[in-house]
Amino acid sequence: MIKPGSKTSKHPSPHGRQHPSNPLKDKLHEIIFEADTPAGLVFDVCLLVAILASILFVCLDTVVALQKTYGLFFWYMEWFFAILFTIEYLLRLYCVKRPWRYATSFFGIIDLMSFLPTYLIAFISPGTSFAVIRALRLLRVFRIFKLMRLLNEADEMGRAILHARAKIVVFFAVVLISVCIAGTLMYEIENFGIPLEQRAHRQFSNIPEAIYWAITTMTTVGYGDIVPTTALGKVVSSMLILLGYSLIIVPTGFVSAEFMSIKKKTATTRNCQSCATEGHDSDAIYCKYCGEAL
Amino acid sequence: MIKPGSKTSKHPSPHGRQHPSNPLKDKLHEIIFEADTPAGLVFDVCLLVAILASILFVCLDTVVALQKTYGLFFWYMEWFFAILFTIEYLLRLYCVKRPWRYATSFFGIIDLMSFLPTYLIAFISPGTSFAVIRALRLLRVFRIFKLMRLLNEADEMGRAILHARAKIVVFFAVVLISVCIAGTLMYEIENFGIPLEQRAHRQFSNIPEAIYWAITTMTTVGYGDIVPTTALGKVVSSMLILLGYSLIIVPTGFVSAEFMSIKKKTATTRNCQSCATEGHDSDAIYCKYCGEAL
Amino acid sequence: MIKPGSKTSKHPSPHGRQHPSNPLKDKLHEIIFEADTPAGLVFDVCLLVAILASILFVCLDTVVALQKTYGLFFWYMEWFFAILFTIEYLLRLYCVKRPWRYATSFFGIIDLMSFLPTYLIAFISPGTSFAVIRALRLLRVFRIFKLMRLLNEADEMGRAILHARAKIVVFFAVVLISVCIAGTLMYEIENFGIPLEQRAHRQFSNIPEAIYWAITTMTTVGYGDIVPTTALGKVVSSMLILLGYSLIIVPTGFVSAEFMSIKKKTATTRNCQSCATEGHDSDAIYCKYCGEAL
Amino acid sequence: MIKPGSKTSKHPSPHGRQHPSNPLKDKLHEIIFEADTPAGLVFDVCLLVAILASILFVCLDTVVALQKTYGLFFWYMEWFFAILFTIEYLLRLYCVKRPWRYATSFFGIIDLMSFLPTYLIAFISPGTSFAVIRALRLLRVFRIFKLMRLLNEADEMGRAILHARAKIVVFFAVVLISVCIAGTLMYEIENFGIPLEQRAHRQFSNIPEAIYWAITTMTTVGYGDIVPTTALGKVVSSMLILLGYSLIIVPTGFVSAEFMSIKKKTATTRNCQSCATEGHDSDAIYCKYCGEAL
């Protein structure tokens, strides 16, 4: 179900094997960065459990009732995970070929951020404002990004999104234009004939508020904290709703077509014996590159 | 529209015919486990009606107003269905080759669970706590799982989901990461400058609550029980909404592509003996590449 | 954009021409049942406008404020449209070959229902209960079904849905099972420890109510009239939401694949000169039915 | 990511080069109407930033709290952008071959509307009603349409929607029929036995209101401002919800198929001169059917 990050694992390892290097370092690298050995798989599963458990404790720590009863336990668990992630970070630093490059990479920074706030809170002077401590405590939630290392199926999905990016820009531009126009119209319709000063206490109090309403409406979220009350407002919002309900069809269709064409290319694995090229259609008789019969 | 569970019906029947066995047992097996005979079809339709009716009575029994008036009728109906499902269970046990294997299978346990609670409630001592009786009563709703036996179209859909499972894991990981980050941000933004003790009585009272809000928002459910009230909170939730609104596109596109390739494979299974080409339509008589008869 | 109902128009007309019939009748039939002549198109557009306008007046007539001011005007318009639809009905009866068959068909009944309630209300005795009159008045809204005659693109969509019907049954069965289980669980979770009598005044007052909540939640409607208040209830509803959010992917993917395969078949219009068959792939060299070169 | 409007840029430029014209005019045309030169790209990015910034200030100007503090700054910014868009408009008028044609085109009018309201507000007599000034002020939001010039990926999407337009009409007709019928039913069900005069103060006060509810429900928006309260009303709304939840599948599937076939057509445009086959990949060197060089 979960495979190691392909880029991270494949890139440094060939170098590591070319040099006559430390066998412990090699072994560690294999366990930590690769998932195709049993030890590597066990490491990945343990890391997954540790990430999810540590996030859970950070979240539960903000529930006042639980914090009063289990506060000390949460504190011990926090230190347990902080030390665990510190060890993981140091091991990663030790076994990669270029520690500095890892330390400054996206995952290096995420790994560092997963334990640093815990130490900072501990060494902070008692006079520091509560808000700073709190912000630091909540930064620990960002260790959820460590999960991304365990996913490498995102590659193909990323490619489909990349191919469809121009369409996605158009899609978001249409959404942006729609919510701006609809928000402005609704602000004026719902407040028609009401002086500017009194509008502040009404539902569509200003255009940004009306745009927020338009976004929640067009995407079919529909909180209901702001709702149209005039007849014309209801007609305009019905039209916006129907636009949003049908607009999502277009990017869905486009991304489907994109996935299909990626799938088609990767599905045809026939090789030409003459020129060793791939990508021939299943109904091809001759190699399309060298002209030899397949 | 509804066909018998293919695995259950096809598996035991060839064995049943190899042995010189009881003709009544064979006949019963055909009626109960297979749907391609008229008697089997009638049995399946009756079972479907019985399942749905019994669920309906269990549900209506919890409506206080109806319970007061029709309570006794519901009780009789409950016993009627319990005895019906008992007979069905005993017949299934009788006519399968390996009763124990059936009894310990998923459907065997579901079948047992569909009548057992009714007997347990009847034979329970008056001193038993109300909660136990209630839990037992509600277990009867689980007989809805008996419906699954009547569906076998799920096979192909299951295969598409199975092929796309790695992508689905990535999809849910992105959702999980998004709701954790958004929930934590909103908890801090909406409660900025408010002491920890007072937060418990506010909307985003703690991170788990904020994550629950993030889930209802990102999936466009939007109950409106918890809504952002600050300007920055509205901006962040607008971004989360737009992410959720567009995120669903990616797995939809991928599953579409998966279904298409399954459809294509099952459609093209014929080879040309003369030129060995594939991809011939199921209605083709001659090879479309070399003109030889298929 | 809008074409005449293909079945209705093509079927009776060849018969009409075989017989040496009334030229007025033929001309009327062409105007009323076919849309490929200018007169027929004008008739269809007028009919569309009349249907939509008459529905609009029926709807506005229920707005108390408007009814007081424009009640008489609405009444005149109602009679205008009723007489118009009566004339249309009589003309249709007159020019079809088999009036009885038309009168008992789906569209014949819809056409009759579009003016009958107006006459019934007029000829009703003053002593009739208000509810009967009201029900009759509202039946007039059903004339919206007359719109369906103007649509014939529904054919291909109907075919895709027909092909996918077994999957749609599975999809709805999964939804049904999910909402039953989730509703029962939520009813018990949210009311845990509360006596049966007091539950009637709470949010999840009974299982049918809880199932209604589960439907609005799973489909991401999320009214917010019933919301979970317990921690466990929020966890269960989050899971139900995520299930509903991702479940819609499967039928979407399947219907996409279905449309694609229908499109593929209808897209290939190459004819074989030798055997006059259609449906050859764009890359076919020889006719797949007779083996002749295309 | 963003390309210049292909129609606008390609059409006038060849004419401009045929005539021995002003080199400054040519240079300006290239910068303003084309995006493939560095200067043109810089111009497009600046225009994008100016549009978004000016919209932001128009929106923030309606927030009473901000208006009081930064009102003067917003007013200066407004004039800055109005003058900027005036200069842009005059330059466009100057460098196009046919100024009148541009001035009366969609983008010409949008460009004019983006600065005209600002001047009108300034030159308006003090006695003019507040509503007129306000309407003029809000017209400035329509300058968001200037964004559309920067998008040309919409072409292909527009083509897919155009191909699917007949289906989209059917889809909207089904939605219209469903909401009319459901709205009327719910109006009657929820108000059953209640005199007409008292209905005005209830949730489903009239049919247009009930249709508005049906639209918000069917599209899964679910504000919760109007919710069914009767048992039968909840059953009907559950059915409408399930219809809306599954209806969106059909157009999604159809547009997917449309995109796929457009993608396929644009991918295969090469013919084999030797065997006249089509369907060769864009990277093919030899014909895959006869082996000749393409």
Short mmCIF file of C-alpha atoms in Angstrom, two decimals, chain A residues 171 243-253, chain B residues 244-249, chain D residues 248 252:
data_model
loop_
_atom_site.label_atom_id
_atom_site.label_comp_id
_atom_site.label_asym_id
_atom_site.label_seq_id
_atom_site.Cartn_x
_atom_site.Cartn_y
_atom_site.Cartn_z
CA PHE A 171 -11.24 26.76 -14.14
CA LEU A 243 -23.26 27.18 -12.24
CA GLY A 244 -21.11 25.74 -9.45
CA TYR A 245 -22.93 22.39 -9.55
CA SER A 246 -22.24 22.00 -13.29
CA LEU A 247 -18.84 23.75 -13.49
CA ILE A 248 -17.03 20.95 -11.65
CA ILE A 249 -17.89 18.66 -14.58
CA VAL A 250 -15.40 20.32 -16.92
CA PRO A 251 -12.12 19.82 -15.00
CA THR A 252 -13.27 16.32 -13.97
CA GLY A 253 -13.73 15.42 -17.63
CA GLY B 244 -11.76 20.25 -1.43
CA TYR B 245 -13.98 21.26 -4.35
CA SER B 246 -11.19 20.59 -6.85
CA LEU B 247 -9.44 17.68 -5.09
CA ILE B 248 -12.27 15.23 -5.81
CA ILE B 249 -11.48 15.65 -9.54
CA ILE D 248 -24.28 14.89 -11.68
CA THR D 252 -19.55 14.33 -15.93
#
